[in-house]
N, CA and C atoms as an extended XYZ file, in Angstrom:
597
Properties=species:S:1:pos:R:3:atomname:S:1:resname:S:1:resid:I:1 pbc="F F F"
N        90.520       76.360      135.409 N   MET     1
C        89.540       77.372      135.728 CA  MET     1
C        89.227       77.277      137.219 C   MET     1
N        89.162       78.400      137.873 N   THR     2
C        88.873       78.446      139.309 CA  THR     2
C        87.584       79.218      139.534 C   THR     2
N        86.710       78.627      140.344 N   GLU     3
C        85.458       79.305      140.681 CA  GLU     3
C        85.541       79.776      142.128 C   GLU     3
N        85.197       81.035      142.342 N   HIS     4
C        85.154       81.598      143.695 CA  HIS     4
C        83.693       81.901      144.020 C   HIS     4
N        83.224       81.421      145.155 N   ARG     5
C        81.868       81.732      145.612 CA  ARG     5
C        81.974       82.723      146.763 C   ARG     5
N        81.387       83.868      146.542 N   ILE     6
C        81.475       84.938      147.533 CA  ILE     6
C        80.117       85.061      148.219 C   ILE     6
N        80.108       84.755      149.485 N   GLU     7
C        78.870       84.748      150.263 CA  GLU     7
C        78.427       86.166      150.604 C   GLU     7
N        77.128       86.393      150.532 N   HIS     8
C        76.512       87.651      150.980 CA  HIS     8
C        75.375       87.282      151.937 C   HIS     8
N        75.310       87.928      153.065 N   ARG     9
C        74.274       87.644      154.069 CA  ARG     9
C        73.655       88.951      154.545 C   ARG     9
N        72.336       88.853      154.818 N   ARG    10
C        71.611       90.002      155.370 CA  ARG    10
C        71.362       89.714      156.851 C   ARG    10
N        71.762       90.657      157.666 N   CYS    11
C        71.555       90.464      159.105 CA  CYS    11
C        70.145       90.970      159.482 C   CYS    11
N        69.800       90.819      160.726 N   ALA    12
C        68.461       91.186      161.208 CA  ALA    12
C        68.160       92.666      161.027 C   ALA    12
N        69.183       93.502      161.033 N   CYS    13
C        68.964       94.945      160.874 CA  CYS    13
C        68.762       95.337      159.408 C   CYS    13
N        68.963       94.394      158.489 N   GLY    14
C        68.778       94.673      157.068 CA  GLY    14
C        70.063       94.945      156.309 C   GLY    14
N        71.176       95.065      157.006 N   GLN    15
C        72.477       95.326      156.366 CA  GLN    15
C        72.972       94.061      155.659 C   GLN    15
N        73.406       94.204      154.385 N   VAL    16
C        73.985       93.079      153.639 CA  VAL    16
C        75.499       93.162      153.761 C   VAL    16
N        76.088       92.067      154.168 N   THR    17
C        77.540       91.983      154.314 CA  THR    17
C        78.041       90.879      153.397 C   THR    17
N        79.145       91.164      152.680 N   GLY    18
C        79.704       90.160      151.771 CA  GLY    18
C        81.207       90.066      151.918 C   GLY    18
N        81.712       88.920      151.574 N   ALA    19
C        83.164       88.709      151.606 CA  ALA    19
C        83.802       89.440      150.430 C   ALA    19
N        85.062       89.727      150.570 N   SER    20
C        85.802       90.364      149.472 CA  SER    20
C        86.229       89.305      148.466 C   SER    20
N        86.296       89.714      147.216 N   ALA    21
C        86.790       88.807      146.174 CA  ALA    21
C        88.304       88.676      146.308 C   ALA    21
N        88.841       87.509      145.984 N   PRO    22
C        90.299       87.366      146.003 CA  PRO    22
C        90.947       88.342      145.012 C   PRO    22
N        92.192       88.700      145.264 N   GLN    23
C        92.897       89.625      144.376 CA  GLN    23
C        92.912       89.049      142.958 C   GLN    23
N        92.557       89.889      141.994 N   GLY    24
C        92.540       89.473      140.595 CA  GLY    24
C        91.222       88.868      140.155 C   GLY    24
N        90.262       88.772      141.063 N   ALA    25
C        88.961       88.208      140.699 CA  ALA    25
C        87.866       89.195      141.056 C   ALA    25
N        87.951       90.395      140.503 N   GLY    26
C        87.015       91.450      140.866 CA  GLY    26
C        85.717       91.451      140.088 C   GLY    26
N        85.683       90.830      138.917 N   ALA    27
C        84.471       90.830      138.093 CA  ALA    27
C        83.737       89.503      138.270 C   ALA    27
N        82.442       89.472      137.919 N   PRO    28
C        81.682       88.228      138.060 CA  PRO    28
C        82.297       87.066      137.273 C   PRO    28
N        82.801       87.350      136.087 N   ALA    29
C        83.495       86.325      135.296 CA  ALA    29
C        84.730       86.988      134.715 C   ALA    29
N        85.859       86.343      134.902 N   GLN    30
C        87.079       86.981      134.431 CA  GLN    30
C        88.152       85.924      134.218 C   GLN    30
N        89.062       86.215      133.282 N   TYR    31
C        90.166       85.306      132.994 CA  TYR    31
C        91.262       85.509      134.024 C   TYR    31
N        91.924       84.425      134.377 N   GLY    32
C        92.973       84.490      135.383 CA  GLY    32
C        94.338       84.813      134.809 C   GLY    32
N        95.326       84.963      135.683 N   PRO    33
C        96.673       85.334      135.248 CA  PRO    33
C        97.345       84.268      134.383 C   PRO    33
N        96.982       82.996      134.577 N   GLY    34
C        97.578       81.930      133.761 CA  GLY    34
C        97.205       82.062      132.296 C   GLY    34
N        95.928       82.302      132.025 N   LEU    35
C        95.476       82.462      130.642 CA  LEU    35
C        96.045       83.739      130.037 C   LEU    35
N        96.077       84.801      130.817 N   LYS    36
C        96.646       86.063      130.321 CA  LYS    36
C        98.117       85.878      129.959 C   LYS    36
N        98.863       85.211      130.832 N   SER    37
C       100.291       84.983      130.577 CA  SER    37
C       100.498       84.136      129.336 C   SER    37
N        99.690       83.091      129.184 N   LEU    38
C        99.802       82.239      127.999 CA  LEU    38
C        99.527       83.044      126.737 C   LEU    38
N        98.493       83.852      126.759 N   ALA    39
C        98.143       84.654      125.580 CA  ALA    39
C        99.267       85.621      125.220 C   ALA    39
N        99.824       86.307      126.208 N   VAL    40
C       100.914       87.256      125.941 CA  VAL    40
C       102.139       86.515      125.421 C   VAL    40
N       102.410       85.334      125.967 N   TYR    41
C       103.524       84.514      125.477 CA  TYR    41
C       103.308       84.144      124.009 C   TYR    41
N       102.109       83.708      123.669 N   LEU    42
C       101.814       83.328      122.278 CA  LEU    42
C       101.949       84.523      121.339 C   LEU    42
N       101.552       85.684      121.805 N   LEU    43
C       101.624       86.891      120.974 CA  LEU    43
C       103.053       87.397      120.811 C   LEU    43
N       103.803       87.430      121.911 N   THR    44
C       105.106       88.096      121.874 CA  THR    44
C       106.272       87.161      121.608 C   THR    44
N       106.216       85.946      122.079 N   ARG    45
C       107.341       85.022      121.882 CA  ARG    45
C       107.130       84.124      120.668 C   ARG    45
N       105.910       83.669      120.473 N   GLN    46
C       105.612       82.803      119.329 CA  GLN    46
C       105.118       83.594      118.118 C   GLN    46
N       104.937       84.893      118.290 N   HIS    47
C       104.570       85.814      117.203 CA  HIS    47
C       103.268       85.429      116.494 C   HIS    47
N       102.310       84.924      117.256 N   LEU    48
C       101.006       84.626      116.662 CA  LEU    48
C       100.248       85.928      116.442 C   LEU    48
N        99.574       86.058      115.315 N   PRO    49
C        98.691       87.215      115.142 CA  PRO    49
C        97.556       87.152      116.176 C   PRO    49
N        96.979       88.287      116.490 N   TYR    50
C        95.941       88.353      117.520 CA  TYR    50
C        94.771       87.423      117.209 C   TYR    50
N        94.327       87.407      115.959 N   GLN    51
C        93.181       86.568      115.610 CA  GLN    51
C        93.502       85.091      115.808 C   GLN    51
N        94.688       84.660      115.365 N   ARG    52
C        95.069       83.252      115.520 CA  ARG    52
C        95.268       82.884      116.985 C   ARG    52
N        95.779       83.805      117.776 N   CYS    53
C        95.938       83.555      119.209 CA  CYS    53
C        94.568       83.317      119.846 C   CYS    53
N        93.608       84.163      119.502 N   GLY    54
C        92.250       83.988      120.010 CA  GLY    54
C        91.650       82.658      119.583 C   GLY    54
N        91.881       82.269      118.323 N   GLU    55
C        91.381       80.984      117.825 CA  GLU    55
C        92.007       79.823      118.586 C   GLU    55
N        93.321       79.888      118.823 N   LEU    56
C        94.006       78.824      119.546 CA  LEU    56
C        93.453       78.688      120.962 C   LEU    56
N        93.282       79.808      121.652 N   LEU    57
C        92.749       79.760      123.015 CA  LEU    57
C        91.338       79.173      123.032 C   LEU    57
N        90.539       79.507      122.034 N   ALA    58
C        89.178       78.967      121.956 CA  ALA    58
C        89.202       77.474      121.638 C   ALA    58
N        90.028       77.075      120.660 N   ASP    59
C        90.073       75.673      120.237 CA  ASP    59
C        90.643       74.755      121.314 C   ASP    59
N        91.713       75.180      121.962 N   VAL    60
C        92.416       74.312      122.904 CA  VAL    60
C        91.846       74.406      124.317 C   VAL    60
N        91.507       75.612      124.750 N   LEU    61
C        91.084       75.804      126.136 CA  LEU    61
C        89.607       76.140      126.295 C   LEU    61
N        88.925       76.380      125.186 N   GLY    62
C        87.520       76.758      125.270 CA  GLY    62
C        87.313       78.173      125.780 C   GLY    62
N        88.360       78.980      125.739 N   ALA    63
C        88.279       80.369      126.213 CA  ALA    63
C        88.086       81.280      125.012 C   ALA    63
N        86.903       81.848      124.885 N   ASP    64
C        86.588       82.727      123.760 CA  ASP    64
C        87.019       84.152      124.116 C   ASP    64
N        88.267       84.485      123.744 N   VAL    65
C        88.858       85.767      124.124 CA  VAL    65
C        88.822       86.711      122.928 C   VAL    65
N        88.256       87.880      123.109 N   ALA    66
C        88.155       88.871      122.034 CA  ALA    66
C        89.526       89.478      121.734 C   ALA    66
N        89.699       89.913      120.490 N   THR    67
C        90.951       90.552      120.075 CA  THR    67
C        91.250       91.779      120.929 C   THR    67
N        90.230       92.559      121.250 N   ALA    68
C        90.432       93.750      122.087 CA  ALA    68
C        90.958       93.368      123.470 C   ALA    68
N        90.497       92.242      123.988 N   THR    69
C        90.991       91.763      125.283 CA  THR    69
C        92.460       91.391      125.183 C   THR    69
N        92.827       90.694      124.090 N   LEU    70
C        94.231       90.324      123.877 CA  LEU    70
C        95.115       91.566      123.764 C   LEU    70
N        94.625       92.569      123.053 N   LEU    71
C        95.373       93.832      122.943 CA  LEU    71
C        95.588       94.463      124.321 C   LEU    71
N        94.549       94.433      125.131 N   GLY    72
C        94.652       94.978      126.483 CA  GLY    72
C        95.672       94.229      127.327 C   GLY    72
N        95.661       92.894      127.224 N   TRP    73
C        96.618       92.092      127.990 CA  TRP    73
C        98.047       92.369      127.539 C   TRP    73
N        98.258       92.491      126.229 N   ALA    74
C        99.600       92.789      125.720 CA  ALA    74
C       100.059       94.162      126.220 C   ALA    74
N        99.153       95.124      126.236 N   GLY    75
C        99.479       96.455      126.749 CA  GLY    75
C        99.819       96.431      128.232 C   GLY    75
N        99.054       95.652      129.005 N   GLN    76
C        99.337       95.520      130.438 CA  GLN    76
C       100.707       94.886      130.666 C   GLN    76
N       101.028       93.877      129.851 N   ALA    77
C       102.335       93.217      129.981 CA  ALA    77
C       103.458       94.188      129.640 C   ALA    77
N       103.259       94.986      128.596 N   ALA    78
C       104.281       95.971      128.215 CA  ALA    78
C       104.500       96.981      129.341 C   ALA    78
N       103.420       97.420      129.962 N   GLU    79
C       103.546       98.352      131.092 CA  GLU    79
C       104.266       97.697      132.266 C   GLU    79
N       103.973       96.411      132.490 N   ALA    80
C       104.587       95.708      133.618 CA  ALA    80
C       106.096       95.542      133.438 C   ALA    80
N       106.545       95.355      132.199 N   VAL    81
C       107.989       95.156      131.965 CA  VAL    81
C       108.709       96.454      131.611 C   VAL    81
N       107.995       97.566      131.547 N   ALA    82
C       108.616       98.845      131.163 CA  ALA    82
C       109.834       99.207      132.017 C   ALA    82
N       109.792       99.029      133.339 N   PRO    83
C       110.995       99.343      134.123 CA  PRO    83
C       112.194       98.464      133.738 C   PRO    83
N       111.925       97.205      133.413 N   HIS    84
C       113.000       96.292      133.004 CA  HIS    84
C       113.534       96.680      131.631 C   HIS    84
N       112.630       97.079      130.738 N   THR    85
C       113.042       97.524      129.404 CA  THR    85
C       113.946       98.742      129.518 C   THR    85
N       113.590       99.659      130.375 N   GLU    86
C       114.407      100.858      130.576 CA  GLU    86
C       115.764      100.497      131.175 C   GLU    86
N       115.787       99.522      132.073 N   ALA    87
C       117.059       99.079      132.666 CA  ALA    87
C       117.962       98.464      131.600 C   ALA    87
N       117.387       97.670      130.702 N   VAL    88
C       118.167       97.078      129.604 CA  VAL    88
C       118.708       98.185      128.704 C   VAL    88
N       117.880       99.169      128.395 N   ARG    89
C       118.309      100.303      127.559 CA  ARG    89
C       119.522      101.008      128.189 C   ARG    89
N       119.444      101.281      129.488 N   ARG    90
C       120.554      101.951      130.185 CA  ARG    90
C       121.813      101.086      130.186 C   ARG    90
N       121.648       99.792      130.438 N   GLN    91
C       122.804       98.895      130.465 CA  GLN    91
C       123.471       98.810      129.097 C   GLN    91
N       122.672       98.740      128.026 N   LEU    92
C       123.238       98.688      126.673 CA  LEU    92
C       124.034       99.949      126.370 C   LEU    92
N       123.532      101.080      126.804 N   THR    93
C       124.218      102.351      126.568 CA  THR    93
C       125.609      102.355      127.201 C   THR    93
N       125.762      101.651      128.309 N   ASP    94
C       127.035      101.614      129.032 CA  ASP    94
C       127.957      100.468      128.610 C   ASP    94
N       127.518       99.605      127.701 N   CYS    95
C       128.332       98.453      127.288 CA  CYS    95
C       129.504       98.879      126.409 C   CYS    95
N       130.512       98.022      126.359 N   GLU    96
C       131.695       98.297      125.543 CA  GLU    96
C       131.412       98.054      124.060 C   GLU    96
N       130.702       96.946      123.759 N   VAL    97
C       130.391       96.585      122.372 CA  VAL    97
C       128.915       96.219      122.287 C   VAL    97
N       128.204       96.797      121.319 N   VAL    98
C       126.784       96.489      121.102 CA  VAL    98
C       126.558       96.296      119.609 C   VAL    98
N       125.807       95.248      119.269 N   GLY    99
C       125.421       95.013      117.881 CA  GLY    99
C       124.086       95.676      117.595 C   GLY    99
N       123.998       96.313      116.438 N   PHE   100
C       122.764       96.996      116.029 CA  PHE   100
C       122.317       96.435      114.690 C   PHE   100
N       121.011       96.266      114.535 N   ASP   101
C       120.483       95.794      113.258 CA  ASP   101
C       119.030       96.217      113.143 C   ASP   101
N       118.531       96.157      111.941 N   GLU   102
C       117.121       96.431      111.683 CA  GLU   102
C       116.679       95.508      110.553 C   GLU   102
N       115.463       95.017      110.670 N   THR   103
C       114.937       94.143      109.627 CA  THR   103
C       113.468       94.464      109.397 C   THR   103
N       113.060       94.401      108.158 N   GLY   104
C       111.683       94.728      107.810 CA  GLY   104
C       110.739       93.576      108.073 C   GLY   104
N       109.512       93.916      108.401 N   THR   105
C       108.466       92.924      108.583 CA  THR   105
C       107.146       93.546      108.142 C   THR   105
N       106.170       92.719      107.842 N   ARG   106
C       104.862       93.218      107.419 CA  ARG   106
C       103.875       93.048      108.565 C   ARG   106
N       103.179       94.128      108.876 N   ILE   107
C       102.135       94.096      109.896 CA  ILE   107
C       100.915       94.772      109.310 C   ILE   107
N        99.830       94.015      109.232 N   ALA   108
C        98.577       94.526      108.668 CA  ALA   108
C        98.807       95.145      107.289 C   ALA   108
N        99.641       94.485      106.482 N   GLY   109
C        99.870       94.927      105.112 CA  GLY   109
C       100.849       96.078      104.960 C   GLY   109
N       101.447       96.543      106.051 N   ARG   110
C       102.389       97.671      105.987 CA  ARG   110
C       103.771       97.219      106.454 C   ARG   110
N       104.790       97.793      105.835 N   THR   111
C       106.154       97.481      106.246 CA  THR   111
C       106.506       98.251      107.509 C   THR   111
N       106.991       97.526      108.497 N   CYS   112
C       107.496       98.109      109.736 CA  CYS   112
C       108.909       97.577      109.934 C   CYS   112
N       109.615       98.136      110.878 N   TRP   113
C       111.007       97.760      111.104 CA  TRP   113
C       111.208       97.313      112.537 C   TRP   113
N       111.842       96.152      112.693 N   VAL   114
C       112.229       95.656      114.006 CA  VAL   114
C       113.692       96.034      114.201 C   VAL   114
N       113.938       96.954      115.108 N   HIS   115
C       115.294       97.414      115.413 CA  HIS   115
C       115.802       96.637      116.620 C   HIS   115
N       117.078       96.275      116.573 N   THR   116
C       117.682       95.483      117.635 CA  THR   116
C       118.975       96.129      118.108 C   THR   116
N       119.167       96.142      119.397 N   ALA   117
C       120.449       96.489      120.012 CA  ALA   117
C       120.744       95.346      120.972 C   ALA   117
N       121.922       94.700      120.827 N   CYS   118
C       122.147       93.511      121.649 CA  CYS   118
C       123.617       93.262      121.962 C   CYS   118
N       123.798       92.534      123.043 N   THR   119
C       125.078       91.965      123.429 CA  THR   119
C       124.820       90.478      123.614 C   THR   119
N       125.796       89.779      124.172 N   LYS   120
C       125.607       88.354      124.418 CA  LYS   120
C       124.491       88.101      125.439 C   LYS   120
N       124.317       89.021      126.382 N   SER   121
C       123.350       88.788      127.455 CA  SER   121
C       122.177       89.771      127.497 C   SER   121
N       122.189       90.805      126.666 N   LEU   122
C       121.111       91.802      126.666 CA  LEU   122
C       120.571       91.986      125.255 C   LEU   122
N       119.270       92.092      125.129 N   THR   123
C       118.655       92.374      123.828 CA  THR   123
C       117.500       93.340      124.030 C   THR   123
N       117.467       94.355      123.174 N   LEU   124
C       116.372       95.318      123.187 CA  LEU   124
C       115.801       95.393      121.782 C   LEU   124
N       114.491       95.223      121.669 N   TYR   125
C       113.799       95.327      120.386 CA  TYR   125
C       112.941       96.583      120.380 C   TYR   125
N       112.794       97.152      119.197 N   LEU   126
C       111.866       98.264      119.013 CA  LEU   126
C       111.183       98.071      117.669 C   LEU   126
N       109.867       98.032      117.678 N   LEU   127
C       109.095       97.992      116.440 CA  LEU   127
C       108.763       99.430      116.077 C   LEU   127
N       109.123       99.840      114.859 N   HIS   128
C       108.948      101.239      114.472 CA  HIS   128
C       108.534      101.310      113.008 C   HIS   128
N       107.774      102.333      112.678 N   ALA   129
C       107.337      102.535      111.294 CA  ALA   129
C       108.487      102.959      110.390 C   ALA   129
N       109.537      103.531      110.965 N   LYS   130
C       110.673      104.038      110.180 CA  LYS   130
C       111.889      103.145      110.374 C   LYS   130
N       112.800      103.226      109.393 N   ARG   131
C       114.000      102.405      109.446 CA  ARG   131
C       115.194      103.134      110.049 C   ARG   131
N       115.295      104.432      109.904 N   GLY   132
C       116.535      105.140      110.202 CA  GLY   132
C       116.567      105.925      111.487 C   GLY   132
N       117.021      107.170      111.354 N   MET   133
C       117.340      108.035      112.489 CA  MET   133
C       116.193      108.184      113.490 C   MET   133
N       114.992      108.352      112.991 N   GLU   134
C       113.846      108.534      113.889 CA  GLU   134
C       113.696      107.325      114.810 C   GLU   134
N       113.879      106.131      114.249 N   ALA   135
C       113.785      104.911      115.052 CA  ALA   135
C       114.963      104.787      116.011 C   ALA   135
N       116.169      105.147      115.552 N   PHE   136
C       117.340      105.102      116.434 CA  PHE   136
C       117.116      105.991      117.651 C   PHE   136
N       116.557      107.171      117.413 N   GLU   137
C       116.286      108.102      118.511 CA  GLU   137
C       115.232      107.521      119.455 C   GLU   137
N       114.188      106.907      118.888 N   ALA   138
C       113.122      106.325      119.712 CA  ALA   138
C       113.646      105.169      120.559 C   ALA   138
N       114.573      104.389      120.006 N   MET   139
C       115.144      103.271      120.760 CA  MET   139
C       116.000      103.779      121.915 C   MET   139
N       116.699      104.884      121.697 N   GLY   140
C       117.414      105.540      122.778 CA  GLY   140
C       118.741      104.941      123.196 C   GLY   140
N       119.321      104.041      122.401 N   VAL   141
C       120.620      103.473      122.760 CA  VAL   141
C       121.736      104.168      121.991 C   VAL   141
N       121.689      104.113      120.686 N   LEU   142
C       122.772      104.646      119.853 CA  LEU   142
C       123.048      106.137      120.074 C   LEU   142
N       122.036      106.979      120.276 N   PRO   143
C       122.327      108.401      120.501 CA  PRO   143
C       123.168      108.670      121.754 C   PRO   143
N       123.155      107.743      122.711 N   HIS   144
C       123.875      107.935      123.976 CA  HIS   144
C       125.025      106.943      124.134 C   HIS   144
N       125.354      106.242      123.068 N   PHE   145
C       126.327      105.148      123.137 CA  PHE   145
C       127.729      105.644      122.812 C   PHE   145
N       128.704      105.233      123.614 N   GLY   146
C       130.078      105.665      123.390 CA  GLY   146
C       131.043      104.526      123.148 C   GLY   146
N       130.539      103.306      122.998 N   GLY   147
C       131.406      102.151      122.785 CA  GLY   147
C       131.555      101.819      121.312 C   GLY   147
N       131.756      100.528      121.034 N   ILE   148
C       131.909      100.047      119.660 CA  ILE   148
C       130.545       99.587      119.159 C   ILE   148
N       130.046      100.242      118.126 N   ALA   149
C       128.750       99.909      117.523 CA  ALA   149
C       129.000       99.011      116.317 C   ALA   149
N       128.586       97.754      116.422 N   VAL   150
C       128.769       96.789      115.339 CA  VAL   150
C       127.473       96.744      114.540 C   VAL   150
N       127.579       96.953      113.226 N   HIS   151
C       126.382       96.998      112.384 CA  HIS   151
C       126.744       96.658      110.949 C   HIS   151
N       125.771       96.804      110.054 N   ASP   152
C       125.959       96.416      108.655 CA  ASP   152
C       126.581       97.503      107.784 C   ASP   152
N       126.960       98.613      108.374 N   GLY   153
C       127.597       99.673      107.608 CA  GLY   153
C       126.630      100.634      106.945 C   GLY   153
N       125.334      100.481      107.230 N   TRP   154
C       124.342      101.382      106.649 CA  TRP   154
C       124.657      102.806      107.108 C   TRP   154
N       124.636      103.731      106.185 N   LYS   155
C       125.120      105.095      106.407 CA  LYS   155
C       124.516      105.807      107.631 C   LYS   155
N       123.207      105.725      107.901 N   PRO   156
C       122.666      106.447      109.066 CA  PRO   156
C       123.303      106.058      110.403 C   PRO   156
N       123.792      104.825      110.530 N   TYR   157
C       124.459      104.447      111.780 CA  TYR   157
C       125.661      105.349      112.043 C   TYR   157
N       126.372      105.670      110.981 N   LYS   158
C       127.639      106.393      111.111 CA  LYS   158
C       127.462      107.863      111.491 C   LYS   158
N       126.230      108.358      111.502 N   THR   159
C       126.007      109.750      111.898 CA  THR   159
C       126.203      109.951      113.401 C   THR   159
N       126.240      108.854      114.147 N   TYR   160
C       126.450      108.945      115.595 CA  TYR   160
C       127.947      108.890      115.874 C   TYR   160
N       128.547      110.065      116.009 N   ALA   161
C       130.002      110.199      116.130 CA  ALA   161
C       130.523      109.803      117.508 C   ALA   161
N       129.658      109.660      118.486 N   GLY   162
C       130.098      109.283      119.827 CA  GLY   162
C       130.545      107.842      119.923 C   GLY   162
N       130.185      107.029      118.938 N   ALA   163
C       130.538      105.609      118.939 CA  ALA   163
C       131.655      105.342      117.937 C   ALA   163
N       132.396      104.269      118.194 N   VAL   164
C       133.350      103.747      117.214 CA  VAL   164
C       132.565      102.726      116.404 C   VAL   164
N       132.626      102.799      115.084 N   HIS   165
C       131.795      101.941      114.241 CA  HIS   165
C       132.611      100.794      113.666 C   HIS   165
N       132.034       99.593      113.724 N   ALA   166
C       132.680       98.397      113.198 CA  ALA   166
C       131.677       97.621      112.359 C   ALA   166
N       132.150       97.071      111.251 N   LEU   167
C       131.304       96.267      110.371 CA  LEU   167
C       131.226       94.850      110.922 C   LEU   167
N       130.029       94.271      110.956 N   CYS   168
C       129.896       92.914      111.485 CA  CYS   168
C       130.520       91.912      110.511 C   CYS   168
N       130.979       90.778      111.041 N   ASN   169
C       131.691       89.791      110.231 CA  ASN   169
C       130.838       89.222      109.109 C   ASN   169
N       129.551       89.060      109.334 N   ALA   170
C       128.689       88.536      108.271 CA  ALA   170
C       128.730       89.456      107.056 C   ALA   170
N       128.811       90.749      107.288 N   HIS   171
C       128.867       91.689      106.171 CA  HIS   171
C       130.255       91.735      105.545 C   HIS   171
N       131.310       91.503      106.336 N   HIS   172
C       132.652       91.359      105.752 CA  HIS   172
C       132.655       90.198      104.767 C   HIS   172
N       132.104       89.060      105.196 N   LEU   173
C       132.064       87.879      104.329 CA  LEU   173
C       131.249       88.151      103.076 C   LEU   173
N       130.141       88.823      103.245 N   CYS   174
C       129.289       89.148      102.096 CA  CYS   174
C       130.046       90.027      101.102 C   CYS   174
N       130.745       91.021      101.621 N   LEU   175
C       131.478       91.937      100.743 CA  LEU   175
C       132.641       91.256      100.041 C   LEU   175
N       133.262       90.265      100.686 N   THR   176
C       134.407       89.598      100.055 CA  THR   176
C       133.993       88.470       99.137 C   THR   176
N       132.856       87.829       99.371 N   THR   177
C       132.453       86.716       98.513 CA  THR   177
C       131.658       87.167       97.302 C   THR   177
N       130.987       88.301       97.367 N   LYS   178
C       130.217       88.762       96.205 CA  LYS   178
C       131.085       88.945       94.970 C   LYS   178
N       132.232       89.629       95.070 N   PRO   179
C       133.059       89.775       93.866 CA  PRO   179
C       133.543       88.431       93.335 C   PRO   179
N       133.887       87.507       94.233 N   VAL   180
C       134.385       86.198       93.806 CA  VAL   180
C       133.280       85.407       93.130 C   VAL   180
N       132.099       85.350       93.741 N   THR   181
C       131.011       84.591       93.128 CA  THR   181
C       130.575       85.237       91.829 C   THR   181
N       130.614       86.562       91.772 N   GLY   182
C       130.286       87.251       90.518 CA  GLY   182
C       131.277       86.909       89.428 C   GLY   182
N       132.567       86.882       89.765 N   MET   183
C       133.605       86.556       88.798 CA  MET   183
C       133.472       85.101       88.356 C   MET   183
N       133.227       84.190       89.306 N   LEU   184
C       133.055       82.779       88.950 CA  LEU   184
C       131.859       82.599       88.028 C   LEU   184
N       130.788       83.310       88.315 N   GLY   185
C       129.604       83.226       87.459 CA  GLY   185
C       129.901       83.672       86.041 C   GLY   185
N       130.650       84.761       85.913 N   ARG   186
C       131.010       85.247       84.573 CA  ARG   186
C       131.920       84.251       83.857 C   ARG   186
N       132.885       83.667       84.572 N   LEU   187
C       133.781       82.674       83.969 CA  LEU   187
C       133.010       81.440       83.511 C   LEU   187
N       132.083       80.972       84.350 N   LEU   188
C       131.285       79.803       83.973 CA  LEU   188
C       130.399       80.105       82.771 C   LEU   188
N       129.809       81.277       82.735 N   ALA   189
C       128.975       81.648       81.584 CA  ALA   189
C       129.816       81.705       80.319 C   ALA   189
N       131.018       82.272       80.402 N   HIS   190
C       131.921       82.365       79.245 CA  HIS   190
C       132.324       80.962       78.784 C   HIS   190
N       132.687       80.090       79.739 N   ALA   191
C       133.081       78.722       79.384 CA  ALA   191
C       131.915       77.974       78.759 C   ALA   191
N       130.724       78.191       79.270 N   SER   192
C       129.540       77.528       78.719 CA  SER   192
C       129.280       77.975       77.287 C   SER   192
N       129.417       79.271       77.005 N   ARG   193
C       129.219       79.777       75.639 CA  ARG   193
C       130.258       79.183       74.694 C   ARG   193
N       131.509       79.116       75.130 N   ARG   194
C       132.582       78.564       74.285 CA  ARG   194
C       132.329       77.091       73.996 C   ARG   194
N       131.862       76.361       75.015 N   THR   195
C       131.587       74.936       74.820 CA  THR   195
C       130.451       74.749       73.831 C   THR   195
N       129.410       75.548       73.909 N   ARG   196
C       128.279       75.425       72.977 CA  ARG   196
C       128.700       75.745       71.557 C   ARG   196
N       129.583       76.723       71.390 N   ARG   197
C       130.059       77.068       70.044 CA  ARG   197
C       130.809       75.907       69.413 C   ARG   197
N       131.563       75.179       70.225 N   ARG   198
C       132.349       74.058       69.709 CA  ARG   198
C       131.471       72.879       69.332 C   ARG   198
N       130.316       72.758       69.987 N   LEU   199
C       129.421       71.642       69.682 CA  LEU   199
C       128.684       71.974       68.430 C   LEU   199
C-alpha cells in the first residue's frame, strides 16, 4: 500500500495552491494497479468467481473490494486488451490450420459456451450464450477463414464452405474405439451369462 500526501497551501492573497496527485491516484482513497492486476488475474486466469475473489483479497490482503469494483476492473482490462484480441482474431483468420472447439460451462446457473479458435501459438476464447452459428459469427474467425478448420465434426462447422474441414485426431480415436469397446462389452456380457448358466 502506498500513501501519497498532497500538500495544499494558502498564500497571503488567499489563493490555495496544491500539488497534483500522481497518475492513477486521483481519489482520496483508491486501489493501485498491483491490486487491480492481481484481481483480474484471479478472475480470468484462475477462474475465481467474483465473490470468492473479493473474499480472497479481503482475507489475504485486507482489501475489502466490492463485486461491482471487480466487475469494473475486469471490464477495464478487457478494453485494454481489445486491440490485442482483434490482432489475434485477424492472425487466426490468416493461418493455414486452426483448431475450433466449444465446451459448455455453467455461469450463474445457466449454460454458456466457451468457444475456442487456436493454433500452437495463438488462442482466442469467446464466451457466448449460444453454441452454434451465432457464436461462430460473433467470434469472427470461421466466417472469414480459408484454411484447414480442425474440429469435432459437429454439423454447423461444415456450413462454412470457405474452409477445408478436418476431423481432429481425438475424435478419430473416439469413433474407432467406440465400436470396439461396444463389441467387447457385448462379448463379455454374453460370456458372463454363459458362465452363470453353467454354474
